[in-house]
Amino acid sequence: MNEILGHFNYGIVILLMMMGLYIVIASSNLIKKLIGISVFQVSVFILYITFGKITGGNPPIIVDNVDVYSNPLPHVLILTAIVVGVATTSVGLALIVRIREAYGSTDEDDINDIDKNDNFYLKNRSTT
Amino acid sequence: MIANLELVIDICLLAFLIMIVFASIKITDLFAVTMLFGIFSFVSALLFLDLDAVDVAFTEAAVGAGFTTVLMLSALRLTTRFENVKHRHSLLGLPIVILTGAALLYGVADFPNMGDANAPIHHHLAPDFIRLTQQKIDIPNIVTAVLASFRGYDTFGETVVIFSAGAAVLMLLGMGHVERKQEPEKNLILWVVVKPMIALILIFGLYVQFHGDFGAGGGFQAGVIFASGFILYSLVFGETYARKVIPATILPRLSALGVLIYGVTGLMSLISNKPFLDYNALSSNPVGGQHLGILLVEAGVGLAVFSTILLIYYSFSGREVIHYE
Amino acid sequence: MNLMTHLPVLIVVVPLLSAALCVLFNNRKSAWLITLLASFFCFYASINLIQIVQEVDVIIYSVGGWEAPLGIELRIDALNALMLLVLSGSAVLVSIYALKSVEKEIPVQNQVLFYTALLLVKAGLIGICVTGDAFNIFVFLEISSISTYALISLGHDRRALHASYQYLIMGTIGATFILIGIGFMYVMTGTLNIQDLSQRLPVVADTSAIRAAFAFLTIGVGIKAAMLPLHQWLPNAYAYSPSVVSTFLAATATKVAIYVLIRFQLSLFGIEFSLLQMPFNKILMILGTIGILGGSVSAIYQSNVKRMLAYSSVAQIGYILLAIGLASEPGFTAALLHIFNHALMKGTLFMALGLIAFRFASTELSVMSGIGKTMPLTMAAFLIGGLSLIGVPGTAGFISKWYLVTALLDASLWPLALVILIASVLTLIYIGRVIEVAYFQPAPEGITQQKVPKSMLVALWIFALSNIYFGLYSDISLGISSLAVNQLMGVTP
Amino acid sequence: MIAAAIVALLITLALTLIRAFMGPSIYDRILAVNSFGTKTVLFIVVGGHALGWFSYVDIALMYALVNFIGTLAVMRFFEQYSPHGERS
Amino acid sequence: MIIIGWLSDVCLLLGGFLVLTGAVGLLRLPDFFTRLHAASVTETLGAVLLIIGIMLDTGLMLDTAKLILLICVMFIANPTITHGLCRAAAHGGIKPAMETKSPMQNSTPSDSKNIYENQIQTETGVSGKAPK
C-alpha cells in the first residue's frame, strides 16, 4: 500500500504531462498549442518539486531548532525553468500575433493551405 | 491530524489540476481557456506551497497566474477568440501521448517513495548546501543563497534568457504606439480604488526585493510585482498615461542595464584574480562580500525582469487591432 | 589578473555583455562593431584554449569559487576546444559578412536587435560547449533557441513566421524532454555535474529510471540536432530565414546539438551503456542511412536552392550519426572530422546564396540562370563548396568521407560504404543541377557584371579557401579530433 | 476547528470550479475565476496557519493583488468582444 | 485565554459556513446577477471573519499586522471587482432574467441558457478570412 501511495503523486503529474502534450498535438489553434506547452512545463515543475519534499521537513529557510529541511536544489532549478517557460510563451504569443496579421488566421490547417498555394504560385512565377 | 490533513489537501489540489486541464481541452472559447490557465497556475502554486517550496510558489503565482494570463489576454485581443473545432486531429495525438506516458511511467517506477528521507538526492548535495550556507553565506533563505551564489552562473544565464525574450518580442512587435481613440471609459470607483492599490503594490514589490534573503522573495518576484503595478495603472487609466509615466523607449536599455549590473558584479571578482561571480572578492570579509554580491545580483535581476515584462506588455497592448471582415 | 586563466568564462561572458551593450548604445554601426570585436575576441580565446588543452589535457574552471559538485564548473577538453574553434571561426566570418547583408535584408528599426540576437545565439552555443553542468546546458540551450526563433522570423517571406513558430513548438518540447531526462538522472544520483554523474551512474545504471532518462535525453537532443524522424522543422527554418541567420545556423546550431549528444553518450553514460547495452548504435546507424538517402533524394526535388541545402544538411547530419553509430575509435574520429568540415562546406554554400539573395532578393533556381557569367566570383566559391560537399579529393569533404569509409570498412560494413558512394552521386546530381543552371544557361539579357560588396566577398572566399586548405593539410582538424577521441575513449580524463 | 474551515474551503473551491466549467456566459466564468482566486487567498491564510507554512501571509497578500489585476485585465480586454462594446 | 480560543473557533466556523453558502449560491441561483450577488457578499464577510479567527489564534505578532493589511486589501479589492464586473456585464448586454420574461417562466435555469446561446452565436461569426 505504501508503495502505491508513495508513487501516487508521480502518477497524477505524469497524467497532467500527457494531457498537456495531447493539447499541443491535437489542437490546431496556435494559442491552444502554447497553452498546452505551458501546462506540460508546469507539470514537469511539479514533478521536480515532488522529488525535493521530505515528509515532516520544513521549507529550506533556516529557522533555529529545526534540522530536517527539504532539498533546496530542485527549487533553484525550477525558479530558472519558470522564467524560461514565460520567455518562450511570450515569444510564441508575439509570433502568433504576427502570423495572424500576415495570414489572417490563427489555425494551423488554414495556414498550411495558404502556404501550399503560396509555394505553388512562387514556383511557376516567370523570372523578371 | 496534520498528516492526514496534508494528504487530503494534496489529493484535492491534484484533482483540481486534472479537472482544470480536462476542462480546458473541452472548451473552445479561448478567453475561458486562458482564465482556466490562470487558475491552473494558482492551484499549482498552492501545491508548491504545500510541498514546502515557498519561493517557487511565489514565482509561479506572480509569473504564471499574473503575467502570463494578462499576456495571453492581450494576445487574444489581437487574434481570433474561438478555436476552429473541426480541425481537431486527435488520432495523430493519442499514440504519441500514450507512448510518452508509458515511457514516463516505466521511468518513474524505480523512483524512491515521495517524501522519504533516505532518497539519494537528500544525502549528496543538499546537506552540504545547508551546512555551507550557514557557515559561509549566513542568510536564512538557502534557496536564495544557492540561486545567487552557489549556482550564480545559472541565474546569470536566466537573466540573459529574460533579456533575450524582451529583445525577441521587441523585434517581432516593435514598441507599439498609442493614439487609439478608445481609452478605457472613466470609471470613477475604479480610479479611486486603484490609486492607493498601486502604491501598495509598488511598496510590496520593494519589500519582496529586499526580503529575498530572509523569507520568500527575490529579484524575479519583485520585478514581476513592480511590472504588474504599472500594468494595473495602464489597464485602468489607459495606455497613453502609462507611457507618459514610463516611456517605452528606455525599457530595453533598462533591461540591458540589469544584465550588465549582473555581469559586472561577476567581473569585479576577476580583478583580484578570483573566479567569475566569486563574491568573496567583493569586500574584505568574505561573508560581507557574499551579502553584497547577492544584494547586487538580485537588484540586477529585478531591474532586468521588471523592464522586460513591462516592455513585452507595452509591445502587445500598443498594437492596433486589424479587422478581417 | 592574467587573462589566460579566465578564458573559459570570458569566452561566454564577453558576447553576453556585448549583446547588452549593443542595446544600450542602440546605434546600428556600433552594434556591428561590437559584434565584430566580440567575435574576434572569441576566436582569439578559442585558439589559446586549444593550445592550453593540447598541453594540459583538461581545463577546469569552477565559477563562483565553489568546488565542482556544489557549484558550476566549466570543463574544456579537446572535444570542447574543437567545437569552440568551429563556433568562433564561423562567427567571425559571419560577422564580417553581416554588415552589408543585414542592411539589405533586415528592416532598419530591427538591425540593432538583430545584432543583439546574433550575439546571444553565439554566446548561448558557446555556453553549451563550455559548461560541465547538465542543467546549465538546458539554460544556455534556451538562450540560443529563443534568439534563434526571433532571428528566423525576420525573413522577408511570411512563411518565415510559420517556420519559426513550428521550430518554437518542436524546440520547446525537446527542451522539456531534456529537462525531464536531467530530472530523472538527478533523482537517482543526486548531482547535476556531468563528471560527478559519470562516476555515480554505473551504480544505478540498470534501473528503469536511468534507461528512461537516456531515452528522454536522446529524443530531446535529437529534436535539436534534427535527427531523422524529428527533423521537420529544419528545411523551413533554414530556407526562409535571412541569409546571415541561415549561414550561421547551418554551420553551427545542429553541430552543437550533436556535440551535446556525444557528450551525453560518451562522458555521461559511458560507451558500453549508451551504445552497446541499449541497442543505440544500431538505431543510430539505421537513422543515419535513412537520413543520408532521404535527405539527398528530397534535396534533388527542391526548386528553392536554400531548401535544397537545408535537406542536404539533414543528409550530412545523417553521415555524422552513422559515424557515431559505429561506436569505434575511427568512427568517432570520422564524426568529429565531419562536424568540422561540414561547418566549412555549409558556410561557403549559404554565404554564396546570401550574395545571390543580396543581388536578386530570391534564391529560387529559376532566378539563377546564367549567374556564372554575371557573378563569377560568387559562383566559383559556390562551386568549391559544392565539390567539397560531394567529396572531391583535395577538399575538406573528401577527408571526412575518406575516414568514414575506412571506418566502415574496418567494421566490415561494406554495404554502408556503398551507401556513402551512392549518396555522393546523389549530391553530385543536385549540386550539378545548380551548376548547370548557373553556367550553361544564357543569362537574361540586360543583366551585366554585378558589383557585390567587398566585405561579403572577402568572408565568402576565406570560407572557400579554408575548404581547400583543410582538404590538403588536415593536421589541425585531424590532430584535435584524434586527441578528443583518445580522451573520450579513455573516458577518465 | 481549523480543519473544518479547511475542508469547507476545499469544498467551496470545488463548487466554484464547477461553476467555472459550466458557466453559460463568459461573465459567469469571470465571476467564478475571481471568486476562486479570493477563496485561494483564504485557503492559504487558514492552511498556512494550521500547517505552519513559512511566510504564508506574504504569499496570500501577493495572491490577492495578482487576482485583482488578473480579473481587471480580463474585464478590460473583454470589453471589445461584447456586442455593444465598439471594436477598438 | 479560553475565551479568545473559543472566539476564534466561532469566527472560523461562521466564516467557513458563510463561504460555503456563497459557493452553493453560486451554483444554484438561476441568473448571472443573482450569482454575482451571492458570491461577492459572502466572500467579503467570510474573508473578514476567517482572517479575524486566524488573527485571534496567532496573538500579537508581525503576522497579525500583515493580516490586518490583508483584510484591508480584500475589503477594498473585492467590492470594486464586483462593481466592475456588474457594470461590464450590464454594459455587455446581459439582461437580468426577470426583464425579458414574465416571472412565471424564468424560474427554470435552462432558459437563461438560451439568452446567452444566441449571444455567443453572434460572436462566432466574427473570425474573418485572409485579405488577399
CSV table of N, CA, C and O in Angstrom, one decimal, chain E residues 8-76:
chain,number,residue,atom,x,y,z
E,8,SER,N,-12.1,32.6,18.5
E,8,SER,CA,-11.5,32.3,17.1
E,8,SER,C,-12.2,31.1,16.5
E,8,SER,O,-12.5,31.1,15.3
E,9,ASP,N,-12.5,30.1,17.3
E,9,ASP,CA,-13.2,28.9,16.7
E,9,ASP,C,-14.5,29.4,16.1
E,9,ASP,O,-14.9,29.0,15.0
E,10,VAL,N,-15.3,30.2,16.9
E,10,VAL,CA,-16.6,30.7,16.4
E,10,VAL,C,-16.4,31.4,15.1
E,10,VAL,O,-17.1,31.2,14.1
E,11,CYS,N,-15.4,32.3,15.1
E,11,CYS,CA,-15.2,33.1,13.8
E,11,CYS,C,-14.9,32.2,12.7
E,11,CYS,O,-15.5,32.3,11.6
E,12,LEU,N,-14.0,31.2,12.9
E,12,LEU,CA,-13.7,30.3,11.9
E,12,LEU,C,-14.9,29.6,11.4
E,12,LEU,O,-15.2,29.5,10.1
E,13,LEU,N,-15.7,29.1,12.3
E,13,LEU,CA,-16.9,28.3,11.9
E,13,LEU,C,-17.8,29.2,11.1
E,13,LEU,O,-18.2,28.9,9.9
E,14,LEU,N,-18.1,30.4,11.6
E,14,LEU,CA,-19.0,31.3,10.9
E,14,LEU,C,-18.4,31.6,9.5
E,14,LEU,O,-19.1,31.5,8.5
E,15,GLY,N,-17.1,31.9,9.4
E,15,GLY,CA,-16.5,32.3,8.1
E,15,GLY,C,-16.7,31.1,7.2
E,15,GLY,O,-17.1,31.3,6.0
E,16,GLY,N,-16.3,29.9,7.7
E,16,GLY,CA,-16.4,28.7,6.8
E,16,GLY,C,-17.8,28.5,6.3
E,16,GLY,O,-18.1,28.3,5.1
E,17,PHE,N,-18.8,28.7,7.2
E,17,PHE,CA,-20.2,28.5,6.8
E,17,PHE,C,-20.6,29.5,5.7
E,17,PHE,O,-21.2,29.1,4.7
E,18,LEU,N,-20.2,30.8,6.0
E,18,LEU,CA,-20.6,31.8,5.0
E,18,LEU,C,-20.0,31.5,3.6
E,18,LEU,O,-20.7,31.5,2.6
E,19,VAL,N,-18.7,31.2,3.6
E,19,VAL,CA,-18.1,30.9,2.4
E,19,VAL,C,-18.7,29.8,1.6
E,19,VAL,O,-19.0,29.8,0.4
E,20,LEU,N,-19.1,28.8,2.4
E,20,LEU,CA,-19.8,27.6,1.8
E,20,LEU,C,-21.1,28.0,1.2
E,20,LEU,O,-21.4,27.6,0.0
E,21,THR,N,-21.9,28.7,2.0
E,21,THR,CA,-23.2,29.1,1.4
E,21,THR,C,-23.0,30.0,0.1
E,21,THR,O,-23.7,29.8,-0.9
E,22,GLY,N,-22.0,30.8,0.1
E,22,GLY,CA,-21.7,31.6,-1.1
E,22,GLY,C,-21.5,30.7,-2.3
E,22,GLY,O,-22.0,30.9,-3.4
E,23,ALA,N,-20.7,29.6,-2.1
E,23,ALA,CA,-20.4,28.7,-3.2
E,23,ALA,C,-21.6,28.0,-3.6
E,23,ALA,O,-21.9,27.9,-4.8
E,24,VAL,N,-22.4,27.6,-2.7
E,24,VAL,CA,-23.7,26.9,-3.1
E,24,VAL,C,-24.6,27.8,-3.9
E,24,VAL,O,-25.1,27.5,-4.9
E,25,GLY,N,-24.6,29.1,-3.3
E,25,GLY,CA,-25.4,30.1,-4.1
E,25,GLY,C,-24.9,30.3,-5.5
E,25,GLY,O,-25.7,30.4,-6.4
E,26,LEU,N,-23.6,30.3,-5.6
E,26,LEU,CA,-23.0,30.5,-7.0
E,26,LEU,C,-23.5,29.4,-7.9
E,26,LEU,O,-23.8,29.7,-9.1
E,27,LEU,N,-23.7,28.2,-7.4
E,27,LEU,CA,-24.1,27.1,-8.3
E,27,LEU,C,-25.6,27.1,-8.6
E,27,LEU,O,-26.0,27.0,-9.7
E,28,ARG,N,-26.4,27.4,-7.5
E,28,ARG,CA,-27.8,27.1,-7.6
E,28,ARG,C,-28.6,28.2,-8.3
E,28,ARG,O,-29.6,28.0,-8.9
E,29,LEU,N,-28.1,29.5,-8.1
E,29,LEU,CA,-29.0,30.6,-8.5
E,29,LEU,C,-29.1,30.7,-10.0
E,29,LEU,O,-28.2,30.4,-10.7
E,30,PRO,N,-30.3,31.1,-10.5
E,30,PRO,CA,-30.6,31.0,-11.9
E,30,PRO,C,-29.8,31.9,-12.8
E,30,PRO,O,-29.5,31.6,-14.0
E,31,ASP,N,-29.5,33.1,-12.4
E,31,ASP,CA,-29.1,34.2,-13.3
E,31,ASP,C,-27.8,34.8,-12.9
E,31,ASP,O,-27.5,34.8,-11.7
E,32,PHE,N,-27.1,35.4,-13.8
E,32,PHE,CA,-25.8,35.9,-13.5
E,32,PHE,C,-25.8,36.9,-12.4
E,32,PHE,O,-25.0,36.8,-11.4
E,33,PHE,N,-26.7,37.8,-12.4
E,33,PHE,CA,-26.6,38.9,-11.4
E,33,PHE,C,-26.8,38.3,-10.0
E,33,PHE,O,-26.2,38.8,-9.0
E,34,THR,N,-27.8,37.4,-9.9
E,34,THR,CA,-28.0,36.8,-8.6
E,34,THR,C,-26.7,36.0,-8.1
E,34,THR,O,-26.3,36.2,-6.9
E,35,ARG,N,-26.1,35.4,-9.0
E,35,ARG,CA,-24.9,34.6,-8.6
E,35,ARG,C,-23.8,35.6,-8.2
E,35,ARG,O,-23.1,35.4,-7.2
E,36,LEU,N,-23.7,36.7,-8.9
E,36,LEU,CA,-22.7,37.7,-8.6
E,36,LEU,C,-23.0,38.2,-7.1
E,36,LEU,O,-22.0,38.3,-6.3
E,37,HIS,N,-24.2,38.4,-6.9
E,37,HIS,CA,-24.6,38.9,-5.5
E,37,HIS,C,-24.2,37.9,-4.5
E,37,HIS,O,-23.5,38.2,-3.5
E,38,ALA,N,-24.6,36.6,-4.8
E,38,ALA,CA,-24.3,35.6,-3.7
E,38,ALA,C,-22.8,35.5,-3.5
E,38,ALA,O,-22.3,35.6,-2.4
E,39,ALA,N,-22.0,35.4,-4.6
E,39,ALA,CA,-20.6,35.1,-4.4
E,39,ALA,C,-19.9,36.2,-3.7
E,39,ALA,O,-19.2,36.0,-2.8
E,40,SER,N,-20.2,37.5,-4.1
E,40,SER,CA,-19.3,38.5,-3.6
E,40,SER,C,-19.7,38.9,-2.2
E,40,SER,O,-18.7,39.1,-1.3
E,41,VAL,N,-20.9,38.9,-1.8
E,41,VAL,CA,-21.3,39.4,-0.5
E,41,VAL,C,-20.7,38.4,0.6
E,41,VAL,O,-19.9,38.8,1.5
E,42,THR,N,-21.0,37.1,0.3
E,42,THR,CA,-20.5,36.2,1.3
E,42,THR,C,-19.0,36.2,1.4
E,42,THR,O,-18.4,36.0,2.4
E,43,GLU,N,-18.3,36.4,0.2
E,43,GLU,CA,-16.9,36.3,0.2
E,43,GLU,C,-16.3,37.4,1.1
E,43,GLU,O,-15.4,37.1,2.0
E,44,THR,N,-16.8,38.6,0.9
E,44,THR,CA,-16.1,39.7,1.7
E,44,THR,C,-16.3,39.5,3.2
E,44,THR,O,-15.3,39.5,3.9
E,45,LEU,N,-17.5,39.2,3.6
E,45,LEU,CA,-17.7,39.0,5.0
E,45,LEU,C,-17.0,37.7,5.5
E,45,LEU,O,-16.3,37.7,6.5
E,46,GLY,N,-17.1,36.7,4.7
E,46,GLY,CA,-16.5,35.4,5.1
E,46,GLY,C,-15.0,35.6,5.3
E,46,GLY,O,-14.4,35.1,6.2
E,47,ALA,N,-14.4,36.3,4.3
E,47,ALA,CA,-12.9,36.6,4.4
E,47,ALA,C,-12.6,37.3,5.7
E,47,ALA,O,-11.7,36.8,6.4
E,48,VAL,N,-13.3,38.3,6.0
E,48,VAL,CA,-13.0,39.1,7.2
E,48,VAL,C,-13.1,38.2,8.4
E,48,VAL,O,-12.2,38.1,9.3
E,49,LEU,N,-14.2,37.4,8.5
E,49,LEU,CA,-14.4,36.5,9.7
E,49,LEU,C,-13.3,35.5,9.8
E,49,LEU,O,-12.6,35.4,10.9
E,50,LEU,N,-12.9,34.9,8.7
E,50,LEU,CA,-11.9,33.8,8.7
E,50,LEU,C,-10.6,34.4,9.2
E,50,LEU,O,-9.9,33.9,10.1
E,51,ILE,N,-10.2,35.6,8.6
E,51,ILE,CA,-8.9,36.2,8.9
E,51,ILE,C,-8.9,36.6,10.4
E,51,ILE,O,-7.9,36.4,11.1
E,52,ILE,N,-10.0,37.1,10.9
E,52,ILE,CA,-10.1,37.5,12.3
E,52,ILE,C,-9.9,36.3,13.2
E,52,ILE,O,-9.1,36.3,14.1
E,53,GLY,N,-10.5,35.2,12.7
E,53,GLY,CA,-10.3,33.9,13.5
E,53,GLY,C,-8.9,33.6,13.6
E,53,GLY,O,-8.3,33.2,14.7
E,54,ILE,N,-8.2,33.7,12.4
E,54,ILE,CA,-6.8,33.3,12.4
E,54,ILE,C,-6.0,34.3,13.3
E,54,ILE,O,-5.1,33.9,14.1
E,55,MET,N,-6.3,35.6,13.2
E,55,MET,CA,-5.6,36.6,13.9
E,55,MET,C,-5.7,36.4,15.4
E,55,MET,O,-4.7,36.4,16.2
E,56,LEU,N,-6.9,36.0,15.9
E,56,LEU,CA,-7.1,35.8,17.3
E,56,LEU,C,-6.2,34.6,17.7
E,56,LEU,O,-5.6,34.6,18.8
E,57,ASP,N,-6.0,33.7,16.8
E,57,ASP,CA,-5.2,32.5,17.2
E,57,ASP,C,-3.7,32.8,17.2
E,57,ASP,O,-3.0,32.3,18.0
E,58,THR,N,-3.3,33.7,16.3
E,58,THR,CA,-1.8,33.9,16.3
E,58,THR,C,-1.4,34.9,17.4
E,58,THR,O,-0.2,35.1,17.6
E,59,GLY,N,-2.3,35.6,18.0
E,59,GLY,CA,-1.9,36.6,19.0
E,59,GLY,C,-1.2,37.7,18.4
E,59,GLY,O,-1.3,38.0,17.2
E,60,LEU,N,-0.4,38.5,19.3
E,60,LEU,CA,0.2,39.7,18.8
E,60,LEU,C,1.6,39.4,18.1
E,60,LEU,O,2.6,39.3,18.8
E,61,MET,N,1.6,39.3,16.8
E,61,MET,CA,2.9,39.1,16.2
E,61,MET,C,3.0,39.9,14.9
E,61,MET,O,2.0,40.5,14.5
E,62,LEU,N,4.1,39.8,14.2
E,62,LEU,CA,4.2,40.6,12.9
E,62,LEU,C,3.1,40.1,12.0
E,62,LEU,O,2.5,40.9,11.2
E,63,ASP,N,2.9,38.8,12.0
E,63,ASP,CA,1.9,38.2,11.1
E,63,ASP,C,0.6,38.9,11.3
E,63,ASP,O,-0.2,39.1,10.3
E,64,THR,N,0.2,39.2,12.5
E,64,THR,CA,-1.1,39.8,12.7
E,64,THR,C,-1.2,41.1,12.0
E,64,THR,O,-2.2,41.4,11.4
E,65,ALA,N,-0.1,41.9,12.1
E,65,ALA,CA,-0.2,43.2,11.4
E,65,ALA,C,-0.4,43.0,9.9
E,65,ALA,O,-1.2,43.6,9.2
E,66,LYS,N,0.4,42.0,9.3
E,66,LYS,CA,0.2,41.7,7.9
E,66,LYS,C,-1.2,41.3,7.6
E,66,LYS,O,-1.8,41.6,6.6
E,67,LEU,N,-1.8,40.5,8.5
E,67,LEU,CA,-3.2,40.0,8.3
E,67,LEU,C,-4.1,41.2,8.3
E,67,LEU,O,-5.1,41.2,7.4
E,68,ILE,N,-3.9,42.2,9.1
E,68,ILE,CA,-4.8,43.3,9.1
E,68,ILE,C,-4.7,44.0,7.7
E,68,ILE,O,-5.7,44.3,7.0
E,69,LEU,N,-3.4,44.1,7.2
E,69,LEU,CA,-3.2,44.7,5.9
E,69,LEU,C,-4.0,43.9,4.9
E,69,LEU,O,-4.7,44.4,4.0
E,70,LEU,N,-3.9,42.6,5.0
E,70,LEU,CA,-4.6,41.7,4.0
E,70,LEU,C,-6.1,42.0,4.1
E,70,LEU,O,-6.8,42.0,3.0
E,71,ILE,N,-6.7,42.1,5.3
E,71,ILE,CA,-8.1,42.4,5.4
E,71,ILE,C,-8.4,43.6,4.7
E,71,ILE,O,-9.4,43.7,3.8
E,72,CYS,N,-7.6,44.7,4.9
E,72,CYS,CA,-7.9,46.0,4.2
E,72,CYS,C,-7.9,45.8,2.7
E,72,CYS,O,-8.8,46.2,2.0
E,73,VAL,N,-6.9,45.1,2.2
E,73,VAL,CA,-6.7,44.9,0.7
E,73,VAL,C,-8.0,44.2,0.2
E,73,VAL,O,-8.6,44.6,-0.7
E,74,MET,N,-8.4,43.1,0.9
E,74,MET,CA,-9.5,42.3,0.4
E,74,MET,C,-10.8,43.1,0.5
E,74,MET,O,-11.7,43.1,-0.3
E,75,PHE,N,-10.9,43.9,1.6
E,75,PHE,CA,-12.1,44.7,1.8
E,75,PHE,C,-12.3,45.7,0.7
E,75,PHE,O,-13.4,46.0,0.3
E,76,ILE,N,-11.1,46.2,0.2
E,76,ILE,CA,-11.3,47.2,-0.9
E,76,ILE,C,-11.4,46.5,-2.2
E,76,ILE,O,-12.3,46.8,-3.0
